[in-house]
PDB file of C-alpha atoms and ligand atoms in Angstrom:
ATOM      1  CA  UNK X   1     134.683 143.087  68.842  1.00  0.00           C
ATOM      2  CA  UNK X   2     133.972 139.401  69.693  1.00  0.00           C
ATOM      3  CA  UNK X   3     130.380 138.301  70.485  1.00  0.00           C
ATOM      4  CA  UNK X   4     131.613 137.178  73.901  1.00  0.00           C
ATOM      5  CA  UNK X   5     132.836 140.705  74.722  1.00  0.00           C
ATOM      6  CA  UNK X   6     129.276 142.025  74.487  1.00  0.00           C
ATOM      7  CA  UNK X   7     127.440 138.843  75.552  1.00  0.00           C
ATOM      8  CA  UNK X   8     125.668 138.118  72.236  1.00  0.00           C
ATOM      9  CA  UNK X   9     123.534 134.934  72.143  1.00  0.00           C
ATOM     10  CA  UNK X  10     121.565 133.048  69.479  1.00  0.00           C
ATOM     11  CA  UNK X  11     117.852 132.273  69.993  1.00  0.00           C
ATOM     12  CA  UNK X  12     118.300 128.771  71.466  1.00  0.00           C
ATOM     13  CA  UNK X  13     120.850 130.052  73.990  1.00  0.00           C
ATOM     14  CA  UNK X  14     118.597 133.017  74.830  1.00  0.00           C
ATOM     15  CA  UNK X  15     115.737 130.595  75.606  1.00  0.00           C
ATOM     16  CA  UNK X  16     118.120 128.538  77.764  1.00  0.00           C
ATOM     17  CA  UNK X  17     119.279 131.748  79.505  1.00  0.00           C
ATOM     18  CA  UNK X  18     115.645 132.613  80.373  1.00  0.00           C
ATOM     19  CA  UNK X  19     114.772 129.079  81.481  1.00  0.00           C
ATOM     20  CA  UNK X  20     117.863 128.337  83.608  1.00  0.00           C
ATOM     21  CA  UNK X  21     120.037 131.386  84.257  1.00  0.00           C
ATOM     22  CA  UNK X  22     117.276 133.842  85.130  1.00  0.00           C
ATOM     23  CA  UNK X  23     115.639 131.790  87.930  1.00  0.00           C
ATOM     24  CA  UNK X  24     119.000 130.570  89.284  1.00  0.00           C
ATOM     25  CA  UNK X  25     120.734 133.940  89.458  1.00  0.00           C
ATOM     26  CA  UNK X  26     119.311 137.038  87.783  1.00  0.00           C
ATOM     27  CA  UNK X  27     115.830 137.062  89.368  1.00  0.00           C
ATOM     28  CA  UNK X  28     117.279 137.645  92.852  1.00  0.00           C
ATOM     29  CA  UNK X  29     119.446 140.545  91.662  1.00  0.00           C
ATOM     30  CA  UNK X  30     116.466 142.042  89.799  1.00  0.00           C
ATOM     31  CA  UNK X  31     114.402 142.057  93.010  1.00  0.00           C
ATOM     32  CA  UNK X  32     117.220 143.779  94.892  1.00  0.00           C
ATOM     33  CA  UNK X  33     117.800 146.345  92.143  1.00  0.00           C
ATOM     34  CA  UNK X  34     114.123 147.298  91.872  1.00  0.00           C
ATOM     35  CA  UNK X  35     113.897 147.552  95.672  1.00  0.00           C
ATOM     36  CA  UNK X  36     117.058 149.699  95.986  1.00  0.00           C
ATOM     37  CA  UNK X  37     115.868 151.974  93.157  1.00  0.00           C
ATOM     38  CA  UNK X  38     112.549 152.259  95.014  1.00  0.00           C
ATOM     39  CA  UNK X  39     110.393 151.833  91.897  1.00  0.00           C
ATOM     40  CA  UNK X  40     106.882 153.100  92.627  1.00  0.00           C
ATOM     41  CA  UNK X  41     103.448 152.786  90.978  1.00  0.00           C
ATOM     42  CA  UNK X  42     103.092 154.902  87.848  1.00  0.00           C
ATOM     43  CA  UNK X  43     106.801 155.660  87.421  1.00  0.00           C
ATOM     44  CA  UNK X  44     108.284 155.514  83.924  1.00  0.00           C
ATOM     45  CA  UNK X  45     110.990 152.824  83.983  1.00  0.00           C
ATOM     46  CA  UNK X  46     113.676 151.858  81.449  1.00  0.00           C
ATOM     47  CA  UNK X  47     115.660 148.586  81.647  1.00  0.00           C
ATOM     48  CA  UNK X  48     118.911 149.081  79.682  1.00  0.00           C
ATOM     49  CA  UNK X  49     120.478 145.876  78.260  1.00  0.00           C
ATOM     50  CA  UNK X  50     117.341 144.068  79.395  1.00  0.00           C
ATOM     51  CA  UNK X  51     118.308 140.648  78.017  1.00  0.00           C
ATOM     52  CA  UNK X  52     115.220 138.439  78.296  1.00  0.00           C
ATOM     53  CA  UNK X  53     113.647 141.098  80.524  1.00  0.00           C
ATOM     54  CA  UNK X  54     113.751 139.993  84.160  1.00  0.00           C
ATOM     55  CA  UNK X  55     114.413 143.513  85.524  1.00  0.00           C
ATOM     56  CA  UNK X  56     111.680 145.091  83.370  1.00  0.00           C
ATOM     57  CA  UNK X  57     109.207 142.389  84.462  1.00  0.00           C
ATOM     58  CA  UNK X  58     110.131 142.868  88.135  1.00  0.00           C
ATOM     59  CA  UNK X  59     109.793 146.665  87.836  1.00  0.00           C
ATOM     60  CA  UNK X  60     106.425 146.240  86.089  1.00  0.00           C
ATOM     61  CA  UNK X  61     105.044 144.505  89.199  1.00  0.00           C
ATOM     62  CA  UNK X  62     105.393 147.885  90.944  1.00  0.00           C
ATOM     63  CA  UNK X  63     105.167 150.529  88.216  1.00  0.00           C
ATOM     64  CA  UNK X  64     102.620 148.859  85.929  1.00  0.00           C
ATOM     65  CA  UNK X  65     103.412 147.063  82.672  1.00  0.00           C
ATOM     66  CA  UNK X  66     102.461 150.004  80.449  1.00  0.00           C
ATOM     67  CA  UNK X  67     105.026 152.235  82.229  1.00  0.00           C
ATOM     68  CA  UNK X  68     108.048 150.027  81.492  1.00  0.00           C
ATOM     69  CA  UNK X  69     110.373 149.731  78.478  1.00  0.00           C
ATOM     70  CA  UNK X  70     113.267 147.331  77.898  1.00  0.00           C
ATOM     71  CA  UNK X  71     116.138 147.860  75.442  1.00  0.00           C
ATOM     72  CA  UNK X  72     118.829 145.426  74.297  1.00  0.00           C
ATOM     73  CA  UNK X  73     121.308 145.083  71.441  1.00  0.00           C
ATOM     74  CA  UNK X  74     120.401 141.448  70.881  1.00  0.00           C
ATOM     75  CA  UNK X  75     117.271 140.486  68.905  1.00  0.00           C
ATOM     76  CA  UNK X  76     117.330 136.888  70.200  1.00  0.00           C
ATOM     77  CA  UNK X  77     117.120 138.079  73.821  1.00  0.00           C
ATOM     78  CA  UNK X  78     114.341 140.505  72.853  1.00  0.00           C
ATOM     79  CA  UNK X  79     112.282 137.862  71.086  1.00  0.00           C
ATOM     80  CA  UNK X  80     112.287 135.790  74.293  1.00  0.00           C
ATOM     81  CA  UNK X  81     111.374 138.939  76.278  1.00  0.00           C
ATOM     82  CA  UNK X  82     108.434 139.615  73.920  1.00  0.00           C
ATOM     83  CA  UNK X  83     107.213 136.029  74.133  1.00  0.00           C
ATOM     84  CA  UNK X  84     107.330 135.996  77.956  1.00  0.00           C
ATOM     85  CA  UNK X  85     105.774 139.450  78.516  1.00  0.00           C
ATOM     86  CA  UNK X  86     104.179 140.963  75.392  1.00  0.00           C
ATOM     87  CA  UNK X  87     102.659 143.886  77.348  1.00  0.00           C
ATOM     88  CA  UNK X  88     106.019 145.589  77.986  1.00  0.00           C
ATOM     89  CA  UNK X  89     107.582 147.791  75.272  1.00  0.00           C
ATOM     90  CA  UNK X  90     110.745 146.027  74.014  1.00  0.00           C
ATOM     91  CA  UNK X  91     113.191 147.870  71.724  1.00  0.00           C
ATOM     92  CA  UNK X  92     116.378 146.944  69.922  1.00  0.00           C
ATOM     93  CA  UNK X  93     119.138 149.508  70.472  1.00  0.00           C
ATOM     94  CA  UNK X  94     122.581 150.344  71.827  1.00  0.00           C
ATOM     95  CA  UNK X  95     123.177 151.557  75.371  1.00  0.00           C
ATOM     96  CA  UNK X  96     125.677 154.015  73.904  1.00  0.00           C
ATOM     97  CA  UNK X  97     122.943 155.939  72.072  1.00  0.00           C
ATOM     98  CA  UNK X  98     119.550 155.375  73.654  1.00  0.00           C
ATOM     99  CA  UNK X  99     116.639 156.049  71.264  1.00  0.00           C
ATOM    100  CA  UNK X 100     114.720 158.155  73.793  1.00  0.00           C
ATOM    101  CA  UNK X 101     114.307 161.891  74.438  1.00  0.00           C
ATOM    102  CA  UNK X 102     115.967 163.645  77.383  1.00  0.00           C
ATOM    103  CA  UNK X 103     114.411 163.142  80.837  1.00  0.00           C
ATOM    104  CA  UNK X 104     111.806 160.631  79.588  1.00  0.00           C
ATOM    105  CA  UNK X 105     112.084 158.173  82.523  1.00  0.00           C
ATOM    106  CA  UNK X 106     111.808 158.381  86.305  1.00  0.00           C
ATOM    107  CA  UNK X 107     113.959 155.301  86.863  1.00  0.00           C
ATOM    108  CA  UNK X 108     116.674 153.872  84.602  1.00  0.00           C
ATOM    109  CA  UNK X 109     117.944 150.400  85.536  1.00  0.00           C
ATOM    110  CA  UNK X 110     120.810 148.303  84.184  1.00  0.00           C
ATOM    111  CA  UNK X 111     121.631 144.841  85.502  1.00  0.00           C
ATOM    112  CA  UNK X 112     124.777 142.781  84.855  1.00  0.00           C
ATOM    113  CA  UNK X 113     125.663 144.524  81.590  1.00  0.00           C
ATOM    114  CA  UNK X 114     127.731 147.686  82.188  1.00  0.00           C
ATOM    115  CA  UNK X 115     130.966 145.668  81.899  1.00  0.00           C
ATOM    116  CA  UNK X 116     130.043 144.596  78.340  1.00  0.00           C
ATOM    117  CA  UNK X 117     129.742 148.161  77.025  1.00  0.00           C
ATOM    118  CA  UNK X 118     132.849 149.372  75.157  1.00  0.00           C
ATOM    119  CA  UNK X 119     132.476 152.807  76.821  1.00  0.00           C
ATOM    120  CA  UNK X 120     130.732 152.469  80.217  1.00  0.00           C
ATOM    121  CA  UNK X 121     130.968 156.216  80.958  1.00  0.00           C
ATOM    122  CA  UNK X 122     129.209 157.059  77.669  1.00  0.00           C
ATOM    123  CA  UNK X 123     126.466 154.512  78.458  1.00  0.00           C
ATOM    124  CA  UNK X 124     126.042 155.885  82.003  1.00  0.00           C
ATOM    125  CA  UNK X 125     125.907 159.373  80.457  1.00  0.00           C
ATOM    126  CA  UNK X 126     123.068 158.202  78.200  1.00  0.00           C
ATOM    127  CA  UNK X 127     121.224 156.740  81.228  1.00  0.00           C
ATOM    128  CA  UNK X 128     121.620 160.100  82.947  1.00  0.00           C
ATOM    129  CA  UNK X 129     120.372 161.989  79.866  1.00  0.00           C
ATOM    130  CA  UNK X 130     117.142 159.965  79.609  1.00  0.00           C
ATOM    131  CA  UNK X 131     116.496 160.106  83.392  1.00  0.00           C
ATOM    132  CA  UNK X 132     114.408 162.903  84.870  1.00  0.00           C
ATOM    133  CA  UNK X 133     116.445 165.474  86.866  1.00  0.00           C
ATOM    134  CA  UNK X 134     114.750 164.216  90.049  1.00  0.00           C
ATOM    135  CA  UNK X 135     114.982 160.613  88.894  1.00  0.00           C
ATOM    136  CA  UNK X 136     117.150 157.589  89.616  1.00  0.00           C
ATOM    137  CA  UNK X 137     119.759 155.589  87.732  1.00  0.00           C
ATOM    138  CA  UNK X 138     120.541 152.225  89.354  1.00  0.00           C
ATOM    139  CA  UNK X 139     123.030 149.610  88.237  1.00  0.00           C
ATOM    140  CA  UNK X 140     124.070 146.094  89.296  1.00  0.00           C
ATOM    141  CA  UNK X 141     127.480 144.661  88.364  1.00  0.00           C
ATOM    142  CA  UNK X 142     129.452 141.648  89.590  1.00  0.00           C
ATOM    143  CA  UNK X 143     132.267 142.472  92.026  1.00  0.00           C
ATOM    144  CA  UNK X 144     135.994 141.892  91.383  1.00  0.00           C
ATOM    145  CA  UNK X 145     137.125 138.386  90.491  1.00  0.00           C
ATOM    146  CA  UNK X 146     139.448 138.442  93.535  1.00  0.00           C
ATOM    147  CA  UNK X 147     136.368 138.856  95.737  1.00  0.00           C
ATOM    148  CA  UNK X 148     134.498 135.891  94.210  1.00  0.00           C
ATOM    149  CA  UNK X 149     134.747 132.843  96.455  1.00  0.00           C
ATOM    150  CA  UNK X 150     133.406 130.360  93.884  1.00  0.00           C
ATOM    151  CA  UNK X 151     133.844 132.036  90.508  1.00  0.00           C
ATOM    152  CA  UNK X 152     137.568 132.669  91.143  1.00  0.00           C
ATOM    153  CA  UNK X 153     138.426 128.930  91.214  1.00  0.00           C
ATOM    154  CA  UNK X 154     135.871 128.239  88.425  1.00  0.00           C
ATOM    155  CA  UNK X 155     137.517 130.761  86.078  1.00  0.00           C
ATOM    156  CA  UNK X 156     140.912 129.192  86.852  1.00  0.00           C
ATOM    157  CA  UNK X 157     139.480 125.773  85.946  1.00  0.00           C
ATOM    158  CA  UNK X 158     137.994 127.080  82.676  1.00  0.00           C
ATOM    159  CA  UNK X 159     141.288 128.707  81.696  1.00  0.00           C
ATOM    160  CA  UNK X 160     143.223 125.490  82.523  1.00  0.00           C
ATOM    161  CA  UNK X 161     140.841 123.476  80.325  1.00  0.00           C
ATOM    162  CA  UNK X 162     140.150 125.926  77.496  1.00  0.00           C
ATOM    163  CA  UNK X 163     142.930 128.488  77.551  1.00  0.00           C
ATOM    164  CA  UNK X 164     142.752 132.237  77.229  1.00  0.00           C
ATOM    165  CA  UNK X 165     139.594 132.267  75.078  1.00  0.00           C
ATOM    166  CA  UNK X 166     137.651 131.254  78.202  1.00  0.00           C
ATOM    167  CA  UNK X 167     139.390 133.992  80.155  1.00  0.00           C
ATOM    168  CA  UNK X 168     138.187 136.610  77.662  1.00  0.00           C
ATOM    169  CA  UNK X 169     134.465 136.236  78.402  1.00  0.00           C
ATOM    170  CA  UNK X 170     134.917 135.096  81.983  1.00  0.00           C
ATOM    171  CA  UNK X 171     137.293 138.027  82.499  1.00  0.00           C
ATOM    172  CA  UNK X 172     134.866 140.615  81.113  1.00  0.00           C
ATOM    173  CA  UNK X 173     132.296 139.829  83.808  1.00  0.00           C
ATOM    174  CA  UNK X 174     134.394 141.424  86.534  1.00  0.00           C
ATOM    175  CA  UNK X 175     135.657 144.470  84.612  1.00  0.00           C
ATOM    176  CA  UNK X 176     133.528 147.031  86.546  1.00  0.00           C
ATOM    177  CA  UNK X 177     133.798 145.168  89.845  1.00  0.00           C
ATOM    178  CA  UNK X 178     136.071 147.530  91.743  1.00  0.00           C
ATOM    179  CA  UNK X 179     133.715 149.679  93.851  1.00  0.00           C
ATOM    180  CA  UNK X 180     136.011 152.735  93.758  1.00  0.00           C
ATOM    181  CA  UNK X 181     136.290 152.559  89.966  1.00  0.00           C
ATOM    182  CA  UNK X 182     132.551 151.987  89.559  1.00  0.00           C
ATOM    183  CA  UNK X 183     131.844 155.105  91.639  1.00  0.00           C
ATOM    184  CA  UNK X 184     134.386 157.100  89.611  1.00  0.00           C
ATOM    185  CA  UNK X 185     132.875 155.974  86.272  1.00  0.00           C
ATOM    186  CA  UNK X 186     129.453 157.001  87.534  1.00  0.00           C
ATOM    187  CA  UNK X 187     130.589 160.441  88.658  1.00  0.00           C
ATOM    188  CA  UNK X 188     132.481 160.909  85.359  1.00  0.00           C
ATOM    189  CA  UNK X 189     129.140 160.428  83.576  1.00  0.00           C
ATOM    190  CA  UNK X 190     127.642 163.365  85.510  1.00  0.00           C
ATOM    191  CA  UNK X 191     125.745 161.255  88.033  1.00  0.00           C
ATOM    192  CA  UNK X 192     125.872 161.677  91.809  1.00  0.00           C
ATOM    193  CA  UNK X 193     126.268 158.401  93.729  1.00  0.00           C
ATOM    194  CA  UNK X 194     123.548 158.057  96.390  1.00  0.00           C
ATOM    195  CA  UNK X 195     124.481 154.574  97.544  1.00  0.00           C
ATOM    196  CA  UNK X 196     126.905 151.878  96.503  1.00  0.00           C
ATOM    197  CA  UNK X 197     126.800 148.665  98.450  1.00  0.00           C
ATOM    198  CA  UNK X 198     128.107 145.131  98.060  1.00  0.00           C
ATOM    199  CA  UNK X 199     125.795 142.134  98.180  1.00  0.00           C
ATOM    200  CA  UNK X 200     126.445 138.395  98.214  1.00  0.00           C
ATOM    201  CA  UNK X 201     123.753 136.424  96.375  1.00  0.00           C
ATOM    202  CA  UNK X 202     123.633 132.633  96.267  1.00  0.00           C
ATOM    203  CA  UNK X 203     122.564 130.963  93.052  1.00  0.00           C
ATOM    204  CA  UNK X 204     121.066 127.498  93.419  1.00  0.00           C
ATOM    205  CA  UNK X 205     121.791 124.739  90.872  1.00  0.00           C
ATOM    206  CA  UNK X 206     120.696 121.076  90.908  1.00  0.00           C
ATOM    207  CA  UNK X 207     124.325 119.875  90.854  1.00  0.00           C
ATOM    208  CA  UNK X 208     127.832 121.203  90.043  1.00  0.00           C
ATOM    209  CA  UNK X 209     127.374 119.829  86.510  1.00  0.00           C
ATOM    210  CA  UNK X 210     124.159 121.846  86.162  1.00  0.00           C
ATOM    211  CA  UNK X 211     126.106 124.967  87.151  1.00  0.00           C
ATOM    212  CA  UNK X 212     128.585 124.355  84.324  1.00  0.00           C
ATOM    213  CA  UNK X 213     125.774 123.726  81.843  1.00  0.00           C
ATOM    214  CA  UNK X 214     124.138 127.046  82.681  1.00  0.00           C
ATOM    215  CA  UNK X 215     127.449 128.957  82.724  1.00  0.00           C
ATOM    216  CA  UNK X 216     128.459 127.543  79.338  1.00  0.00           C
ATOM    217  CA  UNK X 217     125.225 126.951  77.416  1.00  0.00           C
ATOM    218  CA  UNK X 218     123.562 130.144  78.661  1.00  0.00           C
ATOM    219  CA  UNK X 219     126.523 132.313  77.605  1.00  0.00           C
ATOM    220  CA  UNK X 220     128.601 132.972  74.446  1.00  0.00           C
ATOM    221  CA  UNK X 221     131.177 130.499  75.850  1.00  0.00           C
ATOM    222  CA  UNK X 222     129.242 127.583  74.308  1.00  0.00           C
ATOM    223  CA  UNK X 223     130.307 128.568  70.784  1.00  0.00           C
ATOM    224  CA  UNK X 224     133.959 128.900  71.792  1.00  0.00           C
ATOM    225  CA  UNK X 225     134.591 125.557  73.492  1.00  0.00           C
ATOM    226  CA  UNK X 226     135.394 122.244  71.808  1.00  0.00           C
ATOM    227  CA  UNK X 227     133.538 119.134  73.063  1.00  0.00           C
ATOM    228  CA  UNK X 228     136.763 118.013  74.747  1.00  0.00           C
ATOM    229  CA  UNK X 229     137.307 121.330  76.556  1.00  0.00           C
ATOM    230  CA  UNK X 230     133.693 121.339  77.736  1.00  0.00           C
ATOM    231  CA  UNK X 231     134.046 117.735  79.020  1.00  0.00           C
ATOM    232  CA  UNK X 232     137.233 118.673  80.907  1.00  0.00           C
ATOM    233  CA  UNK X 233     135.481 121.600  82.617  1.00  0.00           C
ATOM    234  CA  UNK X 234     132.533 119.349  83.582  1.00  0.00           C
ATOM    235  CA  UNK X 235     134.938 116.754  84.983  1.00  0.00           C
ATOM    236  CA  UNK X 236     136.763 119.324  87.138  1.00  0.00           C
ATOM    237  CA  UNK X 237     133.863 121.324  88.514  1.00  0.00           C
ATOM    238  CA  UNK X 238     132.886 118.982  91.368  1.00  0.00           C
ATOM    239  CA  UNK X 239     136.240 119.620  93.109  1.00  0.00           C
ATOM    240  CA  UNK X 240     136.053 123.368  92.512  1.00  0.00           C
ATOM    241  CA  UNK X 241     132.550 123.655  93.975  1.00  0.00           C
ATOM    242  CA  UNK X 242     133.064 121.121  96.804  1.00  0.00           C
ATOM    243  CA  UNK X 243     132.757 123.809  99.527  1.00  0.00           C
ATOM    244  CA  UNK X 244     129.312 124.764  98.223  1.00  0.00           C
ATOM    245  CA  UNK X 245     127.806 121.266  97.865  1.00  0.00           C
ATOM    246  CA  UNK X 246     124.634 120.621  99.877  1.00  0.00           C
ATOM    247  CA  UNK X 247     123.648 117.241 101.360  1.00  0.00           C
ATOM    248  CA  UNK X 248     120.986 116.728  98.644  1.00  0.00           C
ATOM    249  CA  UNK X 249     123.615 117.054  95.885  1.00  0.00           C
ATOM    250  CA  UNK X 250     122.617 120.548  94.842  1.00  0.00           C
ATOM    251  CA  UNK X 251     125.046 123.463  95.023  1.00  0.00           C
ATOM    252  CA  UNK X 252     124.672 127.072  96.245  1.00  0.00           C
ATOM    253  CA  UNK X 253     127.150 129.222  94.351  1.00  0.00           C
ATOM    254  CA  UNK X 254     127.889 132.671  95.834  1.00  0.00           C
ATOM    255  CA  UNK X 255     128.245 135.703  93.560  1.00  0.00           C
ATOM    256  CA  UNK X 256     129.417 139.002  95.035  1.00  0.00           C
ATOM    257  CA  UNK X 257     128.137 142.139  93.318  1.00  0.00           C
ATOM    258  CA  UNK X 258     127.542 145.867  93.750  1.00  0.00           C
ATOM    259  CA  UNK X 259     124.236 147.721  93.692  1.00  0.00           C
ATOM    260  CA  UNK X 260     124.695 151.380  92.809  1.00  0.00           C
ATOM    261  CA  UNK X 261     121.978 154.023  93.024  1.00  0.00           C
ATOM    262  CA  UNK X 262     122.639 157.484  91.568  1.00  0.00           C
ATOM    263  CA  UNK X 263     120.919 160.767  90.733  1.00  0.00           C
ATOM    264  CA  UNK X 264     121.479 163.072  87.783  1.00  0.00           C
ATOM    265  CA  UNK X 265     123.870 165.593  89.348  1.00  0.00           C
ATOM    266  CA  UNK X 266     122.235 168.643  87.785  1.00  0.00           C
ATOM    267  CA  UNK X 267     118.985 169.426  89.541  1.00  0.00           C
ATOM    268  CA  UNK X 268     118.873 165.960  91.179  1.00  0.00           C
ATOM    269  CA  UNK X 269     117.296 166.074  94.611  1.00  0.00           C
ATOM    270  CA  UNK X 270     118.262 162.547  95.716  1.00  0.00           C
TER     271      UNK X 270
HETATM  272  C1  SAM E   1     124.419 139.091  81.124  1.00  0.00           C
HETATM  273  S1  SAM E   1     123.183 139.766  80.090  1.00  0.00           S
HETATM  274  C2  SAM E   1     122.166 140.613  81.289  1.00  0.00           C
HETATM  275  C3  SAM E   1     120.756 140.784  80.787  1.00  0.00           C
HETATM  276  C4  SAM E   1     119.718 141.281  81.787  1.00  0.00           C
HETATM  277  N1  SAM E   1     120.008 142.641  82.233  1.00  0.00           N
HETATM  278  C5  SAM E   1     119.554 140.335  82.951  1.00  0.00           C
HETATM  279  O1  SAM E   1     119.777 140.758  84.094  1.00  0.00           O
HETATM  280  O2  SAM E   1     119.199 139.166  82.736  1.00  0.00           O
HETATM  281  C6  SAM E   1     123.988 141.120  79.258  1.00  0.00           C
HETATM  282  C7  SAM E   1     123.112 141.792  78.201  1.00  0.00           C
HETATM  283  O3  SAM E   1     123.754 142.988  77.741  1.00  0.00           O
HETATM  284  C8  SAM E   1     123.378 143.171  76.384  1.00  0.00           C
HETATM  285  N2  SAM E   1     124.275 144.166  75.763  1.00  0.00           N
HETATM  286  C9  SAM E   1     125.607 144.071  75.601  1.00  0.00           C
HETATM  287  N3  SAM E   1     126.081 145.195  75.033  1.00  0.00           N
HETATM  288  C10 SAM E   1     125.019 146.032  74.844  1.00  0.00           C
HETATM  289  C11 SAM E   1     124.867 147.365  74.323  1.00  0.00           C
HETATM  290  N4  SAM E   1     125.912 148.054  73.876  1.00  0.00           N
HETATM  291  N5  SAM E   1     123.628 147.908  74.303  1.00  0.00           N
HETATM  292  C12 SAM E   1     122.555 147.219  74.750  1.00  0.00           C
HETATM  293  N6  SAM E   1     122.640 145.965  75.251  1.00  0.00           N
HETATM  294  C13 SAM E   1     123.848 145.370  75.308  1.00  0.00           C
HETATM  295  C14 SAM E   1     123.500 141.761  75.806  1.00  0.00           C
HETATM  296  O4  SAM E   1     122.845 141.634  74.560  1.00  0.00           O
HETATM  297  C15 SAM E   1     122.853 140.945  76.939  1.00  0.00           C
HETATM  298  O5  SAM E   1     121.479 140.786  76.740  1.00  0.00           O
END
């Protein structure tokens, strides 16, 4: 499986991800996810596919740092997570076989990663297994590409400039974006859907060129593009993002996603 299919980054890109991508985009989703999951003081919280740890850090503000664990496949992401917040427990592991006993957490969270797992139902099943019967599993994924006002034209631009290799990673993002399918995957994993709602977040970037830099250099795409392909994408992005340009030259790029909250079906009280 290609590194882009599972969003694998090297250390420099992981640092860039934390510095640029997290404040621009992921921090807002993390706040929403922790709010929707209703994380409370003293609850045991797991952040699956934690990346550099924004969800775990946001949950720790409510639950307490010592109550939170973050797990990711990628050591580079985890080393940034450890540097930023050493007090949280960070573990390397696969969402498909979580290294935790049954029912060990009150809240299991997973942000912007389900679509990278080869078997999303198996991973959701693992989240259910490690969640308490009266607990919560909550997930954020991007919506369908057809529902993305800005990313739709951006993906078309990237494919025009860089061919199908760009489509591979940029296509994976939206793979769990159909709300009906997401609900069905969740139920197939033995979870009961409590709420599933769409949300439109706006990510702020200094300029359209900044947006491209973050989208390329903060993702596995950077290793796949030639200098020429990257330059072509940079040259075309101003037109693509014209509707989202602000008077000060910055750009507010909308991303539509789903926030799903579920209970373990057996014994779950919701
Ligand atoms: C787009 S990042 C999201 C990271 C983080 N949740 C956030 O909101 O910033 C996707 C993450 O999924 C992780 N990942 C992909 N496949 C995984 C797997 N099978 N098990 C655990 N983590 C995985 C990647 O290493 C990467 O850190």
